[in-house]
Tab-separated table of C-alpha atoms in Angstrom:
chain	number	residue	atom	x	y	z
A	1	MET	CA	69.336	104.720	182.945
A	2	LYS	CA	67.095	102.095	184.304
A	3	GLU	CA	68.572	98.853	185.390
A	4	ASN	CA	67.466	95.919	183.357
A	5	LYS	CA	66.422	92.958	185.377
A	6	ASP	CA	67.736	89.964	183.638
A	7	ILE	CA	65.926	86.679	183.545
A	8	MET	CA	67.167	84.200	186.086
A	9	LEU	CA	66.962	80.553	185.379
A	10	MET	CA	65.774	77.920	187.774
A	11	LYS	CA	67.583	74.678	188.259
A	12	ASP	CA	65.813	72.276	185.935
A	13	GLY	CA	65.516	74.935	183.276
A	14	GLU	CA	69.198	75.608	183.545
A	15	LYS	CA	70.073	71.985	183.109
A	16	ASN	CA	67.971	71.804	180.028
A	17	LEU	CA	69.546	74.896	178.505
A	18	GLU	CA	73.042	73.728	179.431
A	19	GLN	CA	72.380	70.554	177.521
A	20	MET	CA	71.140	72.472	174.517
A	21	LYS	CA	74.108	74.768	174.659
A	22	LYS	CA	76.483	71.809	174.533
A	23	GLU	CA	74.749	70.386	171.518
A	24	TYR	CA	74.704	73.785	169.885
A	25	TYR	CA	78.443	74.166	170.328
A	26	ALA	CA	78.950	70.801	168.687
A	27	TYR	CA	78.210	72.431	165.352
A	28	GLN	CA	81.753	73.152	164.330
A	29	ALA	CA	82.681	75.017	161.197
A	30	PRO	CA	84.692	73.022	158.675
A	31	GLU	CA	88.366	73.929	158.391
A	32	GLU	CA	87.523	75.220	154.919
A	33	LEU	CA	85.802	78.278	156.365
A	34	ARG	CA	88.904	79.340	158.203
A	35	GLU	CA	90.969	78.952	155.045
A	36	ARG	CA	88.477	80.973	153.047
A	37	LEU	CA	88.509	83.798	155.578
A	38	GLU	CA	92.281	83.881	155.714
A	39	LYS	CA	92.423	84.081	151.947
A	40	MET	CA	89.987	86.988	152.035
A	41	ALA	CA	92.126	88.768	154.575
A	42	LYS	CA	95.088	88.579	152.209
A	43	GLU	CA	93.186	89.631	149.119
A	44	ASN	CA	91.482	92.467	150.878
A	45	LYS	CA	94.674	94.403	151.289
A	46	LYS	CA	94.839	95.086	147.566
A	47	LYS	CA	91.215	95.528	146.738
A	48	THR	CA	89.306	98.769	146.554
A	49	THR	CA	85.574	98.965	146.192
A	50	LYS	CA	83.847	100.860	143.476
A	51	ILE	CA	80.283	101.983	143.395
A	52	LYS	CA	78.664	101.926	140.022
A	53	PHE	CA	75.948	104.346	139.162
A	54	VAL	CA	73.474	103.324	136.548
A	55	ARG	CA	71.563	105.903	134.654
A	56	ILE	CA	68.138	105.115	133.383
A	57	GLY	CA	67.151	106.626	130.101
A	58	THR	CA	64.011	108.610	129.487
A	59	ARG	CA	61.112	106.584	128.257
A	60	VAL	CA	58.160	108.375	126.740
A	61	LEU	CA	54.960	106.918	125.419
A	62	GLY	CA	52.737	108.644	122.874
A	63	GLY	CA	52.902	111.933	121.000
A	64	VAL	CA	50.950	114.138	123.327
A	65	ALA	CA	52.743	112.708	126.278
A	66	ALA	CA	56.046	113.434	124.580
A	67	ALA	CA	55.294	117.138	124.445
A	68	MET	CA	54.291	117.146	128.079
A	69	ALA	CA	57.338	115.207	129.079
A	70	ALA	CA	59.526	117.739	127.306
A	71	ILE	CA	58.059	120.515	129.386
A	72	THR	CA	58.488	118.543	132.514
A	73	LEU	CA	62.061	117.762	131.626
A	74	LEU	CA	62.827	121.439	131.297
A	75	ALA	CA	61.313	122.069	134.652
A	76	ASN	CA	63.208	119.267	136.207
A	77	SER	CA	66.943	119.545	136.007
A	78	ASN	CA	67.662	116.246	137.703
A	79	GLN	CA	68.861	114.004	134.916
A	80	ASP	CA	68.791	110.906	137.034
A	81	ILE	CA	65.060	110.932	137.213
A	82	ALA	CA	63.524	108.726	134.606
A	83	MET	CA	60.211	109.765	133.264
A	84	ALA	CA	57.437	107.511	132.224
A	85	MET	CA	54.184	109.060	131.262
A	86	GLN	CA	51.312	106.746	131.519
A	87	LYS	CA	47.725	107.021	130.513
A	88	VAL	CA	45.088	105.531	132.685
A	89	PRO	CA	41.781	104.657	131.078
A	90	ALA	CA	39.513	106.366	133.568
A	91	LEU	CA	37.329	108.415	131.254
A	92	GLY	CA	34.188	110.018	132.521
A	93	GLN	CA	35.679	111.111	135.798
A	94	ILE	CA	36.635	114.647	136.552
A	95	ALA	CA	40.034	113.823	137.895
A	96	LYS	CA	42.225	110.842	137.229
A	97	VAL	CA	45.330	109.729	138.993
A	98	VAL	CA	48.243	108.807	136.773
A	99	THR	CA	51.866	107.945	137.221
A	100	PHE	CA	53.502	111.253	136.590
A	101	ARG	CA	57.064	110.015	136.720
A	102	THR	CA	59.117	107.112	137.890
A	103	TYR	CA	62.413	107.390	139.663
A	104	LYS	CA	64.574	104.339	139.318
A	105	ASN	CA	68.012	103.384	140.435
A	106	ASP	CA	69.406	99.942	139.709
A	107	THR	CA	72.752	100.317	141.427
A	108	LYS	CA	73.334	97.202	143.469
A	109	GLY	CA	72.689	97.925	147.106
A	110	PHE	CA	70.950	101.197	146.334
A	111	GLU	CA	67.936	100.050	144.394
A	112	ALA	CA	65.103	102.506	144.135
A	113	ASN	CA	61.743	102.473	142.462
A	114	VAL	CA	59.505	105.411	143.161
A	115	LYS	CA	56.257	105.897	141.321
A	116	VAL	CA	55.024	109.439	141.612
A	117	PRO	CA	51.309	109.935	141.083
A	118	GLU	CA	49.601	113.064	139.869
A	119	ILE	CA	45.979	114.055	139.721
A	120	GLU	CA	45.420	115.312	136.222
A	121	GLY	CA	42.687	116.477	133.894
A	122	THR	CA	41.217	118.904	136.343
A	123	ASP	CA	41.556	122.555	137.231
A	124	SER	CA	40.841	121.770	140.862
A	125	GLU	CA	42.829	123.890	143.275
A	126	ALA	CA	42.973	121.186	145.870
A	127	ALA	CA	44.294	118.753	143.280
A	128	SER	CA	47.145	121.018	142.318
A	129	LYS	CA	47.919	121.605	145.970
A	130	VAL	CA	48.036	117.890	146.640
A	131	ASN	CA	50.142	117.370	143.514
A	132	HIS	CA	52.650	119.834	144.904
A	133	GLN	CA	52.672	118.144	148.265
A	134	ILE	CA	53.238	114.765	146.682
A	135	GLU	CA	56.088	116.222	144.646
A	136	ASP	CA	57.711	117.705	147.721
A	137	TYR	CA	57.228	114.540	149.716
A	138	VAL	CA	58.716	112.332	147.035
A	139	ASP	CA	61.512	114.744	146.155
A	140	LYS	CA	62.580	114.655	149.767
A	141	LEU	CA	62.679	110.854	149.774
A	142	ILE	CA	64.668	110.827	146.550
A	143	ALA	CA	67.046	113.509	147.758
A	144	GLU	CA	67.671	111.576	150.948
A	145	HIS	CA	68.317	108.470	148.923
A	146	GLU	CA	70.794	110.174	146.623
A	147	ASP	CA	72.419	111.790	149.577
A	148	PHE	CA	72.842	108.400	151.141
A	149	ILE	CA	74.447	107.002	148.011
A	150	GLN	CA	76.909	109.836	147.877
A	151	ASN	CA	78.038	109.773	151.466
A	152	ASN	CA	76.702	106.647	152.995
A	153	GLU	CA	78.935	106.829	156.007
A	154	THR	CA	76.819	109.429	157.769
A	155	SER	CA	73.729	107.313	158.168
A	156	LYS	CA	73.091	105.733	161.472
A	157	ASP	CA	70.239	103.962	163.126
A	158	LYS	CA	68.743	104.782	166.487
A	159	TYR	CA	71.733	103.338	168.310
A	160	GLY	CA	74.125	105.452	166.321
A	161	GLU	CA	75.992	102.679	164.594
A	162	MET	CA	76.068	99.556	162.519
A	163	LEU	CA	74.265	100.254	159.356
A	164	THR	CA	75.549	98.334	156.436
A	165	ASN	CA	75.965	100.667	153.518
A	166	LYS	CA	72.903	99.533	151.705
A	167	LYS	CA	69.656	101.251	151.227
A	168	SER	CA	66.794	100.664	148.903
A	169	LEU	CA	63.760	102.838	148.468
A	170	TYR	CA	60.378	101.798	147.136
A	171	THR	CA	57.344	104.016	146.878
A	172	GLN	CA	54.064	102.906	145.394
A	173	TYR	CA	50.745	104.658	145.242
A	174	THR	CA	47.166	103.418	145.464
A	175	VAL	CA	43.914	105.213	144.881
A	176	LEU	CA	42.127	104.204	148.050
A	177	THR	CA	38.849	105.916	147.419
A	178	ASP	CA	37.368	107.630	144.405
A	179	THR	CA	33.715	108.402	144.916
A	180	ASP	CA	31.577	111.350	143.912
A	181	ARG	CA	32.660	113.098	147.046
A	182	LEU	CA	36.070	111.830	148.097
A	183	LEU	CA	39.365	111.119	146.404
A	184	SER	CA	42.048	109.483	148.572
A	185	ILE	CA	45.533	108.632	147.409
A	186	ARG	CA	47.914	106.616	149.512
A	187	LEU	CA	51.684	106.618	149.092
A	188	ASP	CA	53.428	103.610	150.626
A	189	THR	CA	57.142	103.798	151.148
A	190	THR	CA	59.485	101.022	152.164
A	191	ILE	CA	63.069	101.775	152.993
A	192	VAL	CA	65.319	98.798	153.437
A	193	MET	CA	68.581	99.423	155.207
A	194	ALA	CA	70.122	97.227	157.872
A	195	SER	CA	66.549	96.849	159.009
A	196	SER	CA	63.591	98.016	157.034
A	197	ASN	CA	61.208	100.840	157.603
A	198	ALA	CA	57.781	101.310	156.135
A	199	PHE	CA	55.577	104.353	156.227
A	200	SER	CA	52.689	105.870	154.362
A	201	GLN	CA	51.233	109.204	153.524
A	202	ILE	CA	47.597	109.493	152.523
A	203	TYR	CA	46.105	112.506	150.770
A	204	HIS	CA	42.383	113.241	150.577
A	205	ILE	CA	40.430	115.689	148.505
A	206	ASP	CA	36.814	116.654	149.155
A	207	LYS	CA	35.533	116.991	145.615
A	208	GLN	CA	32.509	119.006	146.662
A	209	SER	CA	34.325	121.834	148.399
A	210	ASP	CA	37.534	121.338	146.395
A	211	LYS	CA	39.580	121.259	149.596
A	212	GLU	CA	42.242	118.964	150.823
A	213	ILE	CA	41.059	117.330	154.021
A	214	THR	CA	42.722	115.761	157.024
A	215	LEU	CA	41.394	113.783	159.951
A	216	LYS	CA	40.184	116.837	161.856
A	217	ASP	CA	37.818	117.791	159.040
A	218	LEU	CA	35.757	114.678	159.632
A	219	PHE	CA	34.765	115.934	163.064
A	220	LYS	CA	33.083	118.989	164.460
A	221	LYS	CA	35.401	121.869	165.271
A	222	ASP	CA	35.170	121.593	169.040
A	223	SER	CA	35.171	117.813	169.168
A	224	ASP	CA	37.710	115.891	171.168
A	225	TYR	CA	38.408	113.419	168.366
A	226	VAL	CA	42.084	112.873	169.209
A	227	ASN	CA	41.137	111.615	172.631
A	228	PHE	CA	38.162	109.431	171.860
A	229	LEU	CA	39.866	107.824	168.861
A	230	SER	CA	43.014	107.190	170.918
A	231	LYS	CA	40.983	105.729	173.730
A	232	ASP	CA	39.273	103.285	171.413
A	233	MET	CA	42.616	102.299	169.917
A	234	LYS	CA	44.106	101.552	173.315
A	235	LYS	CA	41.130	99.371	174.061
A	236	GLN	CA	41.657	97.486	170.816
A	237	MET	CA	45.391	97.131	171.487
A	238	ARG	CA	44.769	95.588	174.891
A	239	GLU	CA	42.134	93.229	173.546
A	240	GLN	CA	44.323	92.055	170.704
A	241	MET	CA	47.325	91.514	172.980
A	242	LYS	CA	45.192	89.531	175.363
A	243	ALA	CA	43.776	87.358	172.615
A	244	ASP	CA	47.077	86.632	170.869
A	245	GLU	CA	50.426	86.559	172.625
A	246	ASN	CA	52.249	87.163	169.350
A	247	ILE	CA	50.766	90.621	169.170
A	248	ILE	CA	52.658	93.350	170.946
A	249	TYR	CA	51.893	97.048	170.972
A	250	PHE	CA	53.741	99.771	172.785
A	251	ILE	CA	51.302	100.049	175.628
A	252	ASP	CA	51.263	99.309	179.374
A	253	SER	CA	54.943	98.356	179.451
A	254	ASP	CA	56.560	98.450	182.885
A	255	ASP	CA	60.008	99.704	182.049
A	256	MET	CA	59.687	101.542	178.737
A	257	SER	CA	56.593	103.583	179.458
A	258	GLU	CA	58.032	106.700	177.870
A	259	LEU	CA	57.760	104.947	174.509
A	260	ASP	CA	54.192	103.824	175.018
A	261	PHE	CA	51.417	104.927	172.735
A	262	ASP	CA	49.747	107.981	174.188
A	263	LYS	CA	47.489	109.407	171.536
A	264	ILE	CA	47.134	109.745	167.794
A	265	LYS	CA	48.421	112.702	165.844
A	266	GLU	CA	45.925	115.416	165.018
A	267	ASN	CA	46.441	114.655	161.355
A	268	GLN	CA	46.956	110.916	161.755
A	269	ASN	CA	46.887	109.019	158.464
A	270	PHE	CA	43.502	107.506	157.793
A	271	TYR	CA	41.282	106.199	155.075
A	272	VAL	CA	37.687	105.174	154.676
A	273	ASN	CA	37.214	101.540	153.788
A	274	LYS	CA	34.556	99.987	151.566
A	275	LYS	CA	32.207	99.568	154.527
A	276	LYS	CA	32.507	103.307	155.143
A	277	GLN	CA	34.470	102.703	158.320
A	278	LEU	CA	37.247	104.936	159.520
A	279	VAL	CA	40.650	103.209	159.449
A	280	LEU	CA	43.639	104.778	161.216
A	281	VAL	CA	47.035	103.956	159.712
A	282	PHE	CA	50.336	103.811	161.615
A	283	ASP	CA	53.867	103.594	160.330
A	284	LYS	CA	56.200	100.792	161.285
A	285	TYR	CA	57.602	101.323	164.808
A	286	GLU	CA	55.035	104.026	165.503
A	287	VAL	CA	52.887	102.029	167.909
A	288	ALA	CA	54.336	98.517	167.793
A	289	PRO	CA	57.670	96.688	167.554
A	290	GLY	CA	59.137	96.414	164.078
A	291	TYR	CA	58.030	92.875	163.425
A	292	MET	CA	54.386	93.961	163.579
A	293	GLY	CA	54.956	96.106	160.496
A	294	GLN	CA	52.522	98.870	159.642
A	295	VAL	CA	49.376	98.510	161.668
A	296	GLU	CA	45.844	99.741	161.105
A	297	PHE	CA	42.901	100.140	163.434
A	298	THR	CA	39.304	100.228	162.320
A	299	ILE	CA	37.287	102.491	164.553
A	300	ASP	CA	33.686	101.619	165.228
A	301	SER	CA	31.155	104.371	164.562
A	302	SER	CA	29.760	104.058	168.090
A	303	VAL	CA	32.886	105.838	169.303
A	304	TRP	CA	32.032	109.294	168.040
A	305	ASN	CA	28.332	109.654	168.848
A	306	ASP	CA	27.365	112.907	167.182
A	307	ALA	CA	30.814	114.421	166.846
A	308	LEU	CA	31.016	114.050	163.057
A	309	SER	CA	31.103	117.167	160.939
A	310	SER	CA	28.765	117.310	157.957
A	311	LEU	CA	31.679	116.207	155.777
A	312	GLY	CA	32.361	113.341	158.158
A	313	GLU	CA	28.730	112.302	158.052
A	314	SER	CA	28.599	112.241	154.286
A	315	ILE	CA	31.748	110.138	154.084
A	316	LEU	CA	31.265	107.797	157.024
A	317	LYS	CA	27.544	107.209	156.932
B	1	MET	CA	82.917	111.542	167.053
B	2	LYS	CA	83.795	108.501	165.106
B	3	GLU	CA	86.589	106.496	166.599
B	4	LYS	CA	89.722	106.174	164.498
B	5	PHE	CA	91.167	102.722	163.910
B	6	ASN	CA	91.983	100.375	161.088
B	7	ARG	CA	88.505	99.146	160.395
B	8	GLU	CA	89.265	96.629	157.681
B	9	GLU	CA	91.873	94.898	159.762
B	10	ALA	CA	89.671	94.897	162.856
B	11	ILE	CA	86.689	93.493	160.968
B	12	ILE	CA	88.628	90.682	159.341
B	13	GLN	CA	90.308	89.778	162.616
B	14	GLN	CA	86.950	89.750	164.378
B	15	TYR	CA	85.493	87.294	161.878
B	16	LEU	CA	88.629	85.188	161.880
B	17	GLN	CA	88.892	84.960	165.650
B	18	GLU	CA	85.248	84.167	166.191
B	19	TYR	CA	84.426	82.327	163.020
B	20	GLN	CA	82.989	79.429	165.004
B	21	PHE	CA	80.526	81.761	166.713
B	22	PHE	CA	79.408	83.313	163.438
B	23	TYR	CA	79.239	79.916	161.757
B	24	ARG	CA	76.996	78.414	164.454
B	25	LEU	CA	74.700	81.401	164.223
B	26	ALA	CA	74.485	81.162	160.448
B	27	TYR	CA	73.913	77.417	160.714
B	28	SER	CA	70.916	77.964	162.976
B	29	TYR	CA	69.265	79.749	160.035
B	30	VAL	CA	70.122	77.494	157.133
B	31	HIS	CA	70.852	74.078	158.633
B	32	ASN	CA	73.612	73.148	156.271
B	33	GLU	CA	77.375	73.584	156.183
B	34	ASP	CA	77.772	75.110	152.753
B	35	ASP	CA	75.222	77.863	153.182
B	36	ALA	CA	76.478	78.651	156.663
B	37	MET	CA	80.032	79.068	155.363
B	38	ASP	CA	78.830	81.211	152.469
B	39	ILE	CA	76.929	83.446	154.855
B	40	VAL	CA	79.972	84.069	157.017
B	41	GLN	CA	82.103	84.771	153.986
B	42	GLU	CA	79.560	87.112	152.425
B	43	SER	CA	79.177	88.895	155.747
B	44	VAL	CA	82.876	89.708	155.719
B	45	CYS	CA	82.498	91.228	152.245
B	46	LYS	CA	79.506	93.259	153.333
B	47	ALA	CA	81.192	94.370	156.530
B	48	LEU	CA	84.264	95.533	154.637
B	49	SER	CA	82.298	97.575	152.151
B	50	ALA	CA	80.217	99.044	154.971
B	51	LYS	CA	83.127	99.628	157.304
B	52	ASP	CA	82.476	103.346	157.606
B	53	SER	CA	79.224	102.746	159.408
B	54	LEU	CA	81.084	101.095	162.266
B	55	TYR	CA	81.363	103.887	164.769
B	56	SER	CA	83.428	102.435	167.510
B	57	LYS	CA	85.569	99.410	168.252
B	58	GLU	CA	83.362	98.698	171.219
B	59	TYR	CA	80.555	97.673	168.880
B	60	LEU	CA	82.681	95.580	166.563
B	61	LYS	CA	81.242	92.232	167.588
B	62	THR	CA	77.582	93.282	167.707
B	63	TRP	CA	78.027	95.056	164.404
B	64	CYS	CA	79.570	92.005	162.736
B	65	CYS	CA	76.878	89.819	164.259
B	66	HIS	CA	74.138	92.081	162.939
B	67	ILE	CA	75.524	91.683	159.441
B	68	VAL	CA	75.637	87.893	159.700
B	69	ILE	CA	71.990	87.812	160.743
B	70	ASN	CA	70.975	90.088	157.895
B	71	THR	CA	72.909	88.043	155.396
B	72	ALA	CA	71.298	84.851	156.668
B	73	THR	CA	67.764	86.237	156.523
B	74	ASP	CA	68.459	87.714	153.083
B	75	LEU	CA	69.522	84.324	151.841
B	76	LEU	CA	66.445	82.644	153.248
B	77	ARG	CA	64.203	85.283	151.796
B	78	LYS	CA	65.870	85.041	148.437
B	79	ARG	CA	65.213	81.370	148.234
B	80	LYS	CA	61.771	81.674	149.740
B	81	LYS	CA	62.235	78.304	151.262
B	82	GLU	CA	62.441	79.209	154.900
B	83	GLN	CA	59.162	77.570	155.773
B	84	ILE	CA	59.737	74.551	153.580
B	85	GLY	CA	63.281	74.292	154.879
B	86	VAL	CA	62.174	74.082	158.447
B	87	GLU	CA	59.392	71.635	157.700
B	88	GLU	CA	61.630	69.389	155.677
B	89	PHE	CA	64.173	69.535	158.409
B	90	LEU	CA	61.683	68.527	161.036
B	91	LEU	CA	60.265	65.757	158.892
B	92	SER	CA	63.532	64.311	157.758
B	93	GLU	CA	65.344	64.334	161.074
B	94	GLN	CA	62.590	64.024	163.575
B	95	GLY	CA	60.183	61.836	161.694
B	96	GLU	CA	57.869	59.863	163.876
B	97	ARG	CA	60.038	60.119	166.938
B	98	ASP	CA	58.264	60.888	170.144
B	99	THR	CA	57.865	64.494	171.098
B	100	ASN	CA	59.691	64.262	174.388
B	101	TYR	CA	61.944	67.267	174.200
B	102	GLU	CA	64.896	65.495	175.767
B	103	ASN	CA	65.205	63.303	172.712
B	104	ILE	CA	65.130	66.076	170.193
B	105	GLU	CA	68.331	67.516	168.886
B	106	VAL	CA	69.023	71.171	169.621
B	107	MET	CA	68.769	72.470	166.050
B	108	GLU	CA	65.414	70.763	165.648
B	109	MET	CA	64.160	72.401	168.810
B	110	LEU	CA	65.416	75.768	167.688
B	111	ALA	CA	63.762	75.304	164.321
B	112	MET	CA	60.397	75.252	166.047
B	113	LEU	CA	60.858	78.799	167.249
B	114	LYS	CA	60.153	81.931	165.311
B	115	GLU	CA	63.242	83.237	163.609
B	116	LYS	CA	63.464	86.376	165.724
B	117	ASP	CA	62.852	84.535	168.983
B	118	ARG	CA	65.402	81.904	168.112
B	119	VAL	CA	68.284	84.243	167.456
B	120	ILE	CA	67.679	86.042	170.728
B	121	LEU	CA	67.590	82.793	172.668
B	122	ILE	CA	70.838	81.665	171.054
B	123	LEU	CA	72.661	84.903	171.716
B	124	ARG	CA	71.448	85.173	175.283
B	125	TYR	CA	71.728	81.628	176.599
B	126	PHE	CA	74.214	79.889	174.327
B	127	GLU	CA	76.546	82.763	173.614
B	128	ASP	CA	75.994	84.596	176.909
B	129	MET	CA	75.567	88.007	175.384
B	130	LYS	CA	74.121	90.929	177.301
B	131	LEU	CA	70.542	92.017	176.634
B	132	GLU	CA	71.753	95.471	175.640
B	133	ASP	CA	74.102	93.986	173.075
B	134	ILE	CA	71.347	91.786	171.701
B	135	ALA	CA	69.102	94.831	171.487
B	136	ARG	CA	71.792	96.535	169.452
B	137	ILE	CA	72.157	93.536	167.166
B	138	THR	CA	68.476	93.105	166.485
B	139	SER	CA	67.550	96.822	166.522
B	140	GLU	CA	64.848	96.220	169.081
B	141	ASN	CA	64.392	97.507	172.577
B	142	VAL	CA	65.266	95.503	175.645
B	143	SER	CA	61.687	94.937	176.719
B	144	THR	CA	60.793	93.468	173.346
B	145	ILE	CA	63.814	91.184	173.608
B	146	LYS	CA	62.718	90.066	177.036
B	147	SER	CA	59.218	89.263	175.884
B	148	ARG	CA	60.666	87.282	172.992
B	149	LEU	CA	62.898	85.358	175.362
B	150	TYR	CA	59.981	84.498	177.607
B	151	ARG	CA	57.993	83.324	174.670
B	152	ALA	CA	60.825	81.201	173.305
B	153	LEU	CA	61.496	79.545	176.658
B	154	LYS	CA	57.834	78.964	177.208
B	155	GLN	CA	57.540	77.342	173.843
B	156	LEU	CA	60.472	75.080	174.617
B	157	LYS	CA	58.847	74.323	177.947
B	158	ILE	CA	61.809	75.562	179.914
B	159	HIS	CA	60.700	76.927	183.254
B	160	ILE	CA	61.918	80.284	184.312
B	161	SER	CA	61.431	82.644	187.167
B	162	VAL	CA	61.959	86.367	187.200
């Protein structure tokens, strides 16, 4: 382990802090607090805690939807999952994205609200593949959540201790892009425990080739996209940190360099914004301290010269 | 392996023995007696129901402290008055007084800092806790804590050397 150099105080600074410390200590708790805590100590010896599970009923809208929901219910044995079929008025498009089901849990301390999207109204292979992936992804989140509720003592954070037994799970989806060529769906998940975590998963379908696509498909096969995108990001990180001292990324740190950002993942989350720019998306803690939240970097088109694949060109130009 | 000991008893004793410490910390978030007392009391409840996530006696204090901070920030968030609270506080107590830091009361000074910077400054310099313990409490790494400390001291115009 590395030795942590502590911060040493100089004389006038010390005096100032000493003064503050004295004033700080002058805030004394009223006697009442002590009495309240002692009372709790006594009462605690008798009390046992109970966890209440709340079941959400099935809610179905519309006749046609009812039949579909019945089929889905048969396929899905988990009775805790509440279904809500929802129609989205998006006529005229080949595929539409609807809320396929909603998983809810209202138990205090274990709240969950997961909206599961599905691409429907299409016989696209890629769409059904993505639907499956979304299902798997969400099922895993839900399973983890239910697991946590059942034996919440096994969860620990990165230091191996001190998680309060609370966890809430929220997953929302957004249709980021729906053009003639590209359909992108983003799932945003927030998990709140002792501290909160936030991460996303974005799915893209190339409507023309009916294939699911990831970042690598935007570039030519032999292109070095991981490196030139990472390089541009590092440049942006340094510029932002220089311009604003409140911004911190995991980069160029003296004593924690093993945690520093090195390069993006081959299939890093991304989306294409309205200006047809490439935006790379990072989960909380992935490249910055927690308080920075989820961060995104917009990459300028000058970075890739002629490395775009034909798909990339049609989407980003 | 999880250490075996009477967690409930240890938790309650920890809060009882150091209730002044937890109270001061809670007060630095809410700036009033009643809320600060409620936070400490609610933290005990939370700690008791979460006792199984306490892995070792060694971490008892940091663990309890972590819960107090969460409870305090939860309360502030719930009321959505954090920003207003701080502004009101500054206006009501500081008013038109001159900005010479020596004349400003400690809680007012602390209120000028960002929440996360403030708690680290308090734990490090007022409560003399180790950086590693603070890292454990705030779930952040030591270098982040250090940069927060620098920033807080700089903002309070306290000169430091490394």
